[in-house]
CSV table of C-alpha atoms and ligand atoms in Angstrom, one decimal:
chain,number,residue,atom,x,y,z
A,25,UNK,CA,203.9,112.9,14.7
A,26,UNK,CA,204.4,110.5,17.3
A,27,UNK,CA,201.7,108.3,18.7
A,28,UNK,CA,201.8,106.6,21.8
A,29,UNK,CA,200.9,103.0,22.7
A,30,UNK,CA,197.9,103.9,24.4
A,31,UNK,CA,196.8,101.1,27.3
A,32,UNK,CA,193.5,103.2,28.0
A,33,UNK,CA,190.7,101.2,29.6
A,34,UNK,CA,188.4,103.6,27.6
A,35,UNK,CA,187.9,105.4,25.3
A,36,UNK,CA,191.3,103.6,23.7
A,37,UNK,CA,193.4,102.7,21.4
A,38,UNK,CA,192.1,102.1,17.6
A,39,UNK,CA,193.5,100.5,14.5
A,40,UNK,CA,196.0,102.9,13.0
A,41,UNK,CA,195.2,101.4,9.7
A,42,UNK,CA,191.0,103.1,10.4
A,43,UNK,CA,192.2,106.1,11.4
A,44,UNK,CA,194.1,106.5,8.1
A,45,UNK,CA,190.9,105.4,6.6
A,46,UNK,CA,188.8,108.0,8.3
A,47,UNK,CA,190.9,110.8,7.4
A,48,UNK,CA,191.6,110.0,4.3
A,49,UNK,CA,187.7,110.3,4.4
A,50,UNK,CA,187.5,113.4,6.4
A,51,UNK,CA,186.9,115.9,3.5
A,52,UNK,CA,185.0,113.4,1.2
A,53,UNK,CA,183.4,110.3,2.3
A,54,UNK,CA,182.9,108.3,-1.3
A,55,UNK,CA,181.8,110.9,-4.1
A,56,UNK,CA,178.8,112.7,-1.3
A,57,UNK,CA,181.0,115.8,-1.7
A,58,UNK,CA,180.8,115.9,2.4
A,59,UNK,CA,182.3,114.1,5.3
A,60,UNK,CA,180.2,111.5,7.0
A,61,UNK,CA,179.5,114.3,10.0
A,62,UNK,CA,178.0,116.8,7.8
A,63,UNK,CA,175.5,114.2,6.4
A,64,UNK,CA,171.7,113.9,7.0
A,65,UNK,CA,171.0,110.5,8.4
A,66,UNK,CA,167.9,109.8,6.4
A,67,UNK,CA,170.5,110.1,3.3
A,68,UNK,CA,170.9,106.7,1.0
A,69,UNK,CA,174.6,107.3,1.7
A,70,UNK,CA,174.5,107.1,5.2
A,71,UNK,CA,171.5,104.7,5.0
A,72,UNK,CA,174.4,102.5,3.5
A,73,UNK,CA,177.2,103.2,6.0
A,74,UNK,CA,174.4,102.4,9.0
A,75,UNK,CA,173.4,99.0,7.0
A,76,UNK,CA,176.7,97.9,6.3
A,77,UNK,CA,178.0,98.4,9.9
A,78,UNK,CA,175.1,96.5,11.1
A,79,UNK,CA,175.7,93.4,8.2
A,80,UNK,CA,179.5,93.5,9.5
A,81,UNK,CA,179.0,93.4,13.0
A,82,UNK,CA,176.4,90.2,12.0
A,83,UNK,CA,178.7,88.7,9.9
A,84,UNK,CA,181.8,88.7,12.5
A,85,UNK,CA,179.6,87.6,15.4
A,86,UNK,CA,177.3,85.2,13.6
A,87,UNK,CA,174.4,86.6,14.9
A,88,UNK,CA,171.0,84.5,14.6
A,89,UNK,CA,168.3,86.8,12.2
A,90,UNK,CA,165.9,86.6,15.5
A,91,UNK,CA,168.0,89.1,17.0
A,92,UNK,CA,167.9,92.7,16.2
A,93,UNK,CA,171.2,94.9,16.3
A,94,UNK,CA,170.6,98.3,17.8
A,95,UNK,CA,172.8,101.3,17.2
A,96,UNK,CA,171.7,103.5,20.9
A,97,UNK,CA,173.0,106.7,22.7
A,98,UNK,CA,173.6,106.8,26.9
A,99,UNK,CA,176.6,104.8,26.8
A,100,UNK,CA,176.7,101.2,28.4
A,101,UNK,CA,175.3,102.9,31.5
A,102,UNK,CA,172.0,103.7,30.0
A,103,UNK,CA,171.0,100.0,29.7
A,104,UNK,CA,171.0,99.8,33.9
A,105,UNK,CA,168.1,101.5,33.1
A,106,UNK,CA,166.9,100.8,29.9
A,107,UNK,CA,167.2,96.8,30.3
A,108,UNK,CA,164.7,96.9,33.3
A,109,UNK,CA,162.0,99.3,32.5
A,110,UNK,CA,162.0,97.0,28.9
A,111,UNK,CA,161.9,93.5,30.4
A,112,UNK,CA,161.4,93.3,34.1
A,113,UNK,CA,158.2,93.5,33.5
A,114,UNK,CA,156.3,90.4,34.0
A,115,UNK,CA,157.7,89.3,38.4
A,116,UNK,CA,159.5,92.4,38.4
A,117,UNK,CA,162.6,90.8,39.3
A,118,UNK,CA,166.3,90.2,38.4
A,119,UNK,CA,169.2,88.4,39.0
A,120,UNK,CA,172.1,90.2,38.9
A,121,UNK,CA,175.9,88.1,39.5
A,122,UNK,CA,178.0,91.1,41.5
A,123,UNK,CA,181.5,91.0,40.3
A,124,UNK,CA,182.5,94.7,40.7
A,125,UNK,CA,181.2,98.3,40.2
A,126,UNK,CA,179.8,98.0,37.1
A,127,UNK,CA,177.3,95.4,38.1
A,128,UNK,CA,176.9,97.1,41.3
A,129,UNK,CA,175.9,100.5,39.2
A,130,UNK,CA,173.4,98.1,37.4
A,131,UNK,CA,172.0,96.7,40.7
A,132,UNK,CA,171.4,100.4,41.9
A,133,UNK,CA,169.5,101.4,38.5
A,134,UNK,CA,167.2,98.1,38.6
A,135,UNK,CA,166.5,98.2,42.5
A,136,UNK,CA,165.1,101.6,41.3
A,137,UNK,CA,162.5,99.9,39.0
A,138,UNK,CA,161.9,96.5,41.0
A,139,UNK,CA,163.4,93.7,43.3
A,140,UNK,CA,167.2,92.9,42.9
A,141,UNK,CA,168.1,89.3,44.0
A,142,UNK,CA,172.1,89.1,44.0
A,143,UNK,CA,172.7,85.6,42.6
A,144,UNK,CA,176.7,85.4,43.4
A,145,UNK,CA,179.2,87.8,44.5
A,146,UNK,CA,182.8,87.9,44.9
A,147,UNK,CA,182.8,91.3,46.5
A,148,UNK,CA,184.2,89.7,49.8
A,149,UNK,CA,187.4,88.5,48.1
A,150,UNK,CA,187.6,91.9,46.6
A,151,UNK,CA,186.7,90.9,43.1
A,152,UNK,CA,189.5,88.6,42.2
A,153,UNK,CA,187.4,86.2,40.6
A,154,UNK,CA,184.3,85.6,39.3
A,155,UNK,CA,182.2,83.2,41.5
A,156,UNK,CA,182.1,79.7,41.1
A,157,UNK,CA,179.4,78.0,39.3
A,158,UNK,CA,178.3,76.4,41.9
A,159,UNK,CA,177.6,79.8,43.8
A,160,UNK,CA,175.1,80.5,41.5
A,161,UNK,CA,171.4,80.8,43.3
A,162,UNK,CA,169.0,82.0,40.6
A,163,UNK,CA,165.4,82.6,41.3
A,164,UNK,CA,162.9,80.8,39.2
A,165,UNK,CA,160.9,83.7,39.0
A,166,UNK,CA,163.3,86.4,38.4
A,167,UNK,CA,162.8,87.8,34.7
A,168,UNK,CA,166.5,87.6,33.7
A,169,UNK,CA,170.1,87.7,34.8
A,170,UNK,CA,172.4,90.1,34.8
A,171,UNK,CA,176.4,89.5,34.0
A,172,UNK,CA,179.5,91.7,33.2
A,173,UNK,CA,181.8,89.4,31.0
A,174,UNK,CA,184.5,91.3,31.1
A,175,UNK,CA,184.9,93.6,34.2
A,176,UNK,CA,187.4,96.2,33.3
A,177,UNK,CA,188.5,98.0,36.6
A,178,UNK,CA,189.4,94.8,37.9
A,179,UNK,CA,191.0,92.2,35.2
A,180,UNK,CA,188.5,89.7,35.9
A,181,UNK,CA,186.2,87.5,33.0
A,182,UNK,CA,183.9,84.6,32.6
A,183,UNK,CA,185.1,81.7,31.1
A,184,UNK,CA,181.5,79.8,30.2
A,185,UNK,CA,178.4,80.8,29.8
A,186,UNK,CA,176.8,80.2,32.8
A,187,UNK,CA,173.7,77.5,32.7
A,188,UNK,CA,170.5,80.2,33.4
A,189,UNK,CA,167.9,77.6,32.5
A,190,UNK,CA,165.5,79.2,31.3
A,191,UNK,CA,166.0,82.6,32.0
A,192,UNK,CA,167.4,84.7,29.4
A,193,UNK,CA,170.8,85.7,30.1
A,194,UNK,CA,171.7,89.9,30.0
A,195,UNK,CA,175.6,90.6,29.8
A,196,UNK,CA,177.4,93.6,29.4
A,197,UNK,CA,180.1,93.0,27.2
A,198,UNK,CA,181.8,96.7,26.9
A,199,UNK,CA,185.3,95.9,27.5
A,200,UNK,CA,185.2,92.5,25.5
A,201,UNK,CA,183.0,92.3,23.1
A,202,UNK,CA,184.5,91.3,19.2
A,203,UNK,CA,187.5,90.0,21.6
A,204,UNK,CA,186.6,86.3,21.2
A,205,UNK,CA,183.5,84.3,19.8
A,206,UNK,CA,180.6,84.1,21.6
A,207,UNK,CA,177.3,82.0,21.2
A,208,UNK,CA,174.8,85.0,20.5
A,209,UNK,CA,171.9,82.6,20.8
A,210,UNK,CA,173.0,81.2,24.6
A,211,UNK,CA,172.0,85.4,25.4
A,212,UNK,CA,169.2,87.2,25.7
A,213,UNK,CA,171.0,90.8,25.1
A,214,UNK,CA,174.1,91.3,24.6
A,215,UNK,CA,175.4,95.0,24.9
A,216,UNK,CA,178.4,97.5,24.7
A,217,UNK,CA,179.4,100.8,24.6
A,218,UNK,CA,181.4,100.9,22.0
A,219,UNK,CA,184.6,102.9,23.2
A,220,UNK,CA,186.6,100.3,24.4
A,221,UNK,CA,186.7,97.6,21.5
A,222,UNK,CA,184.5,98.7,18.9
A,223,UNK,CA,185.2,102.9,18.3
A,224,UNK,CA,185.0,105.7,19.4
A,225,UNK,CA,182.5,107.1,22.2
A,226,UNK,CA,179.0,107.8,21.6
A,227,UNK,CA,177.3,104.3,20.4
A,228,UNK,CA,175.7,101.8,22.1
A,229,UNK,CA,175.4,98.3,20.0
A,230,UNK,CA,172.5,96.1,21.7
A,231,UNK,CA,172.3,93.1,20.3
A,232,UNK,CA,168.6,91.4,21.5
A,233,UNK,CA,166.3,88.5,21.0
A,234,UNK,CA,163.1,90.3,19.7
A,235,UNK,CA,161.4,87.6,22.0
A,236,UNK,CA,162.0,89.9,24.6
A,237,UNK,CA,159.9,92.8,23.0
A,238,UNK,CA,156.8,90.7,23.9
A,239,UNK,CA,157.6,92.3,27.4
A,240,UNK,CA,158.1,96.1,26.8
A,241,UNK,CA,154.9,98.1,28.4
A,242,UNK,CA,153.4,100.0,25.9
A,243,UNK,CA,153.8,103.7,27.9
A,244,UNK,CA,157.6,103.3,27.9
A,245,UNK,CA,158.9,106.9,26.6
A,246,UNK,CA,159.7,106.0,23.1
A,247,UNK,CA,163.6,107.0,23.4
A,248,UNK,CA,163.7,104.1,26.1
A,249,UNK,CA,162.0,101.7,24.0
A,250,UNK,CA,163.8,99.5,22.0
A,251,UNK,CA,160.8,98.3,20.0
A,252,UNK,CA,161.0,101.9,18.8
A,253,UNK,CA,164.4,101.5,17.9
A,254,UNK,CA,164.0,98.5,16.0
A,255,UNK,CA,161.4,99.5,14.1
A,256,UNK,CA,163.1,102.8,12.8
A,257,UNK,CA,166.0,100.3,12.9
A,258,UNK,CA,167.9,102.6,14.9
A,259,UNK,CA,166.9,105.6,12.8
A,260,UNK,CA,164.4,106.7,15.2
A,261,UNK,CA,165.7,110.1,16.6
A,262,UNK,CA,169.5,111.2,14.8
A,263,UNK,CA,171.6,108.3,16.2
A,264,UNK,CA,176.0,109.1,16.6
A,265,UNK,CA,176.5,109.1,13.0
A,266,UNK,CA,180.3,109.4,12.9
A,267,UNK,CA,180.3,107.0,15.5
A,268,UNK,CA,178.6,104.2,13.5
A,269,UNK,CA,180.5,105.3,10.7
A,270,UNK,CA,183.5,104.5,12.4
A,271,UNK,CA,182.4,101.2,14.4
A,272,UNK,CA,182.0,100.3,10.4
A,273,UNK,CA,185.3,100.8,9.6
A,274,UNK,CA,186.7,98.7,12.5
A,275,UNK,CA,184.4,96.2,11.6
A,276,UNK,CA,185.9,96.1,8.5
A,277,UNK,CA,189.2,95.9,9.8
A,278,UNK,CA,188.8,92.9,11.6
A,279,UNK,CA,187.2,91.3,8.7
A,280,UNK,CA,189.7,91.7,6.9
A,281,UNK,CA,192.4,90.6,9.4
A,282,UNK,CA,190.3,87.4,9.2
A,283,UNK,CA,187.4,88.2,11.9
A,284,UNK,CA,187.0,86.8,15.5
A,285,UNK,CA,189.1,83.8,15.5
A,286,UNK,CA,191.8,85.0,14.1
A,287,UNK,CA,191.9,88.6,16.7
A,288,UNK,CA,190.9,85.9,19.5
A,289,UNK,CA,194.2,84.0,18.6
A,290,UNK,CA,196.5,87.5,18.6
A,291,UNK,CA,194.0,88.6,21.9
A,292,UNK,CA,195.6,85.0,23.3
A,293,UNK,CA,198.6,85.3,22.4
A,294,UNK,CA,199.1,88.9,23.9
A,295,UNK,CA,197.4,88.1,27.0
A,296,UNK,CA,199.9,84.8,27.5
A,297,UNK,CA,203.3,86.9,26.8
A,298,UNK,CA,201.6,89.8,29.7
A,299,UNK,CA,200.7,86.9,32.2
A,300,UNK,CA,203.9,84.6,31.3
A,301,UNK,CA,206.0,87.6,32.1
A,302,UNK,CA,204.0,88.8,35.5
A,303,UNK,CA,203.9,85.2,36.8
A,304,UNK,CA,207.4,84.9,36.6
A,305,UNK,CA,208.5,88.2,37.9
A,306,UNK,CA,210.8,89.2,41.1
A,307,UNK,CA,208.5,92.4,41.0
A,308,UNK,CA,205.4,92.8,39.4
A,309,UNK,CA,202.5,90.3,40.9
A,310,UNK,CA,198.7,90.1,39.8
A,311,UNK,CA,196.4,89.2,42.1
A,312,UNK,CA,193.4,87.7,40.1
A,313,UNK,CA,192.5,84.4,40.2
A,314,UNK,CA,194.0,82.4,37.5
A,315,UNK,CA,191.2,81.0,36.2
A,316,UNK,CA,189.5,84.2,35.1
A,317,UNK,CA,191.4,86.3,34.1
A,318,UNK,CA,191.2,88.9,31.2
A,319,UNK,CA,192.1,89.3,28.7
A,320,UNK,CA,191.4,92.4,28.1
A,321,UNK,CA,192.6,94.5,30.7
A,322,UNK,CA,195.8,93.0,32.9
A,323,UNK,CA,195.9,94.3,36.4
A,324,UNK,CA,199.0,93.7,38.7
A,325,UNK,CA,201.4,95.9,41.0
A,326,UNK,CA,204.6,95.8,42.4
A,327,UNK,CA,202.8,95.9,46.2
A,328,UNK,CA,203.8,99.2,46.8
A,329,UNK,CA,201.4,101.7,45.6
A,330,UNK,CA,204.8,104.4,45.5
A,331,UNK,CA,206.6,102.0,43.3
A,332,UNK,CA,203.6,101.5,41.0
A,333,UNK,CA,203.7,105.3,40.8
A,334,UNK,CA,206.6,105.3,39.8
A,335,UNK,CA,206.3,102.5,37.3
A,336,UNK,CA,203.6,104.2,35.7
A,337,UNK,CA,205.3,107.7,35.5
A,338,UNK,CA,208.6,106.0,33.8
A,339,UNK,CA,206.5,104.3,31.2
A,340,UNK,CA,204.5,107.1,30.2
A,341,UNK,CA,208.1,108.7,29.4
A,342,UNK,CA,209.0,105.5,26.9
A,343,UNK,CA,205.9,106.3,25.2
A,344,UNK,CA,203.9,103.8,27.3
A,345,UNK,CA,200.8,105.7,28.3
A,346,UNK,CA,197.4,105.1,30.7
A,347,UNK,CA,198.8,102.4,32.8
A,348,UNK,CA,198.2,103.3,36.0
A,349,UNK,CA,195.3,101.1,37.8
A,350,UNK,CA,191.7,102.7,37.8
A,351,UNK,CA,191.0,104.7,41.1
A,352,UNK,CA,189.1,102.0,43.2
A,353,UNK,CA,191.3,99.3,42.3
A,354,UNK,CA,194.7,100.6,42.4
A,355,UNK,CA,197.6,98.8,41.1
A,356,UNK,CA,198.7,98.9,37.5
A,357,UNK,CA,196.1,97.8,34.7
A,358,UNK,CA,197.4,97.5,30.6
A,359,UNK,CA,193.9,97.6,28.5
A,360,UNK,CA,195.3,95.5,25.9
A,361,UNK,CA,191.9,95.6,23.6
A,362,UNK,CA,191.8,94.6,19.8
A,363,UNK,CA,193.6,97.5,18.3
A,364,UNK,CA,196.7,97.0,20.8
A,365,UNK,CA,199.2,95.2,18.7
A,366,UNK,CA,201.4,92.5,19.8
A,367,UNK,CA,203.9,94.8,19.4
A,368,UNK,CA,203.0,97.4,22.4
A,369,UNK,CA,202.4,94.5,24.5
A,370,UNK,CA,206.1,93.5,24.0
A,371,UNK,CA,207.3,97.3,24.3
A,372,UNK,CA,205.9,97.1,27.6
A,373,UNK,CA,207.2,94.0,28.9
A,374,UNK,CA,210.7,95.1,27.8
A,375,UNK,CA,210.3,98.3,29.9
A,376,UNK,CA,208.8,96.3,32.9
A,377,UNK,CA,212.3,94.1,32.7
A,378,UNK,CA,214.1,97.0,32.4
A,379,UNK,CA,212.1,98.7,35.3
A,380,UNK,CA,212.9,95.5,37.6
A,381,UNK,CA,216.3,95.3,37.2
A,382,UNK,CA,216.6,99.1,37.4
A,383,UNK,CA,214.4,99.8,40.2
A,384,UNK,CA,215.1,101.9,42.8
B,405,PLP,C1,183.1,101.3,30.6
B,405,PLP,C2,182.1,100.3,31.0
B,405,PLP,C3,180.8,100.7,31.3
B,405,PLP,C4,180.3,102.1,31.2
B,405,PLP,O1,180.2,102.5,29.9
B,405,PLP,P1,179.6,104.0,29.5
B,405,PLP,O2,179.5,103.9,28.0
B,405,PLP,O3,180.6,105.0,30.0
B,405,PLP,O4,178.3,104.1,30.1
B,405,PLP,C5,179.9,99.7,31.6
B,405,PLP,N1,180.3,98.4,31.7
B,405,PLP,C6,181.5,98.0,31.5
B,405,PLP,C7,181.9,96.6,31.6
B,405,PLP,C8,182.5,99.0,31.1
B,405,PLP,O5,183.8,98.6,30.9
């Protein structure tokens, strides 16, 4: 066997340590006689695997009891949708802060249910940063804002929370969420798909004030409801049962490794040996502002889209795989989530000092 360090934006890498764990469970999960896929869901032995997962994913991101945690299908994308028809229902009208396609994919599915007023932007400086605070213009009347925390094609993430005043505050957090703490209660919904640091495909966590159910219209369809899904606490319908099964097990990983402070400290440290090396390189260059940059996924090229070729196809040959850039952004991008360990960040910089001096 020979696994790869794998710097997928998604679906990615994930703990060696839970895969072990999951097939070491593959034939047997506990004393069920079955693995976890073969298993009813309405069984007190997945009932358990659900519950803990959920209790986990409480514990590590100390989230307040007035907020449910939903296990959903449709991927990250479905909440474009879902969000709105649930609670843009009183002005039928959102803000939304447009920092690259996956807000812009947001602003497309809400614009289909009511009025879309772009708050900030940085789409003229090609998404380098996120706007400044003091670009914000929210509405008074709009029934939320939208944010991506962590925009994965580009590099780019929020620093602070920005101030919404009183409207509650939406943010996709799919490519950072469990990365570093985060005050639940400064959000009105928090949400993820879970295959970039959570598991594997298939799951949706939303994490939500039940305030907000006050909203939902009754006539909703009841798979787009989530006052349906909280009340069958995520039971409703058969939910991705190997999926939870295994965002449980990652959970418990990072528990164990001493939760979120101690991963944001390793997410830091990572993230400073990447940029340290980039900002001090003859060759490679990134181009996001400074002052937002991720964390989670490190863009930068060499300025020649043939070299970053190139680059990409030599690493892939040291074992190095998935760097090259995503399609509208170009360049070169390392997804350096959770489960990377420090020690495929430094097998990349070695090849990228290697690849400088070497290069053609
Ligand atoms: C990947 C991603 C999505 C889309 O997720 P799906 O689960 O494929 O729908 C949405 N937002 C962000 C920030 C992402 O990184």
């Amino acid at each position: 066997m020979s696994r790869v360090y794998n710097f997928s934006a998604g679906p990615a890498v994930l703990p060696e340590e839970v895969l072990i764990q999951a097939s070491n469970e593959m034939l047997e999960f506990g004393s069920s006689g079955m693995s976890v896929m073969e298993m009813s869901h309405r069984s007190a032995v997945y009932e358990n695997i659900i519950n803990e997962a959920e209790s986990l994913l409480r514990e590590l991101m100390n989230i307040p009891d007035n907020y449910d945690v939903l296990f959903l299908q449709g991927g990250a994308s479905l909440q474009f949708t879902m969000i709105p028809m649930n609670i843009m229902t009183v002005n039928k009208k959102c803000d939304i802060i447009n920092t690259g396609i996956w807000t812009q994919k947001a602003i497309t599915e809400a614009e289909k249910i009511g009025k879309v007023h772009i708050a900030a932007s940085s789409e003229g400086i090609n998404f380098s940063r996120i706007p400044d605070k003091s670009e914000f213009n929210f509405s008074s009347d709009a029934d939320y804002v939208h944010l991506c925390w962590n925009n994965t094609i580009y590099g780019t993430c929020y620093k602070e929370i920005p101030d919404t005043g009183k409207l509650p505050l939406i943010a996709d957090m799919s490519s950072s969420i469990l990365s570093e703490n985060y005050d639940v209660s400064k959000f009105g919904i928090i949400f993820a798909g879970a295959q970039k640091n959570i598991g594997p495909a298939g799951v949706t966590i939303v994490i939500i004030d039940k305030d907000l159910y006050q909203r939902i219209p009754e006539n909703l369809p009841s798979m787009l409801n989530f006052k349906v899904h909280s009340a069958a606490r995520s039971l409703f319908n058969t939910p991705p049962t190997y999926s939870i099964y295994l965002a449980g097990l990652v959970f418990k990983w990072l528990k164990k490794l001493g939760g979120i402070n101690a991963i944001e400290q390793i997410n830091r440290e990572k993230g400073a040996l990447l940029y340290d090396f980039i900002d001090n390189s003859s060759l490679f260059k990134g181009n996001i502002d400074k002052d937002f940059r991720s964390m989670m996924n490190v863009t930068f090229s060499t300025g020649s889209e043939d070299m970053d070729t190139l680059f990409v196809k030599e690493a892939e040959k040291e074992g190095l795989v998935n760097l090259q850039g995503h399609k509208n952004a170009g360049g070169i991008r390392a997804s350096i989530y959770n489960a990377m360990p420090v020690k495929g960040v430094e097998a990349l910089i070695d090849f990228m000092k290697k690849f400088e001096i070497n290069r053609p």
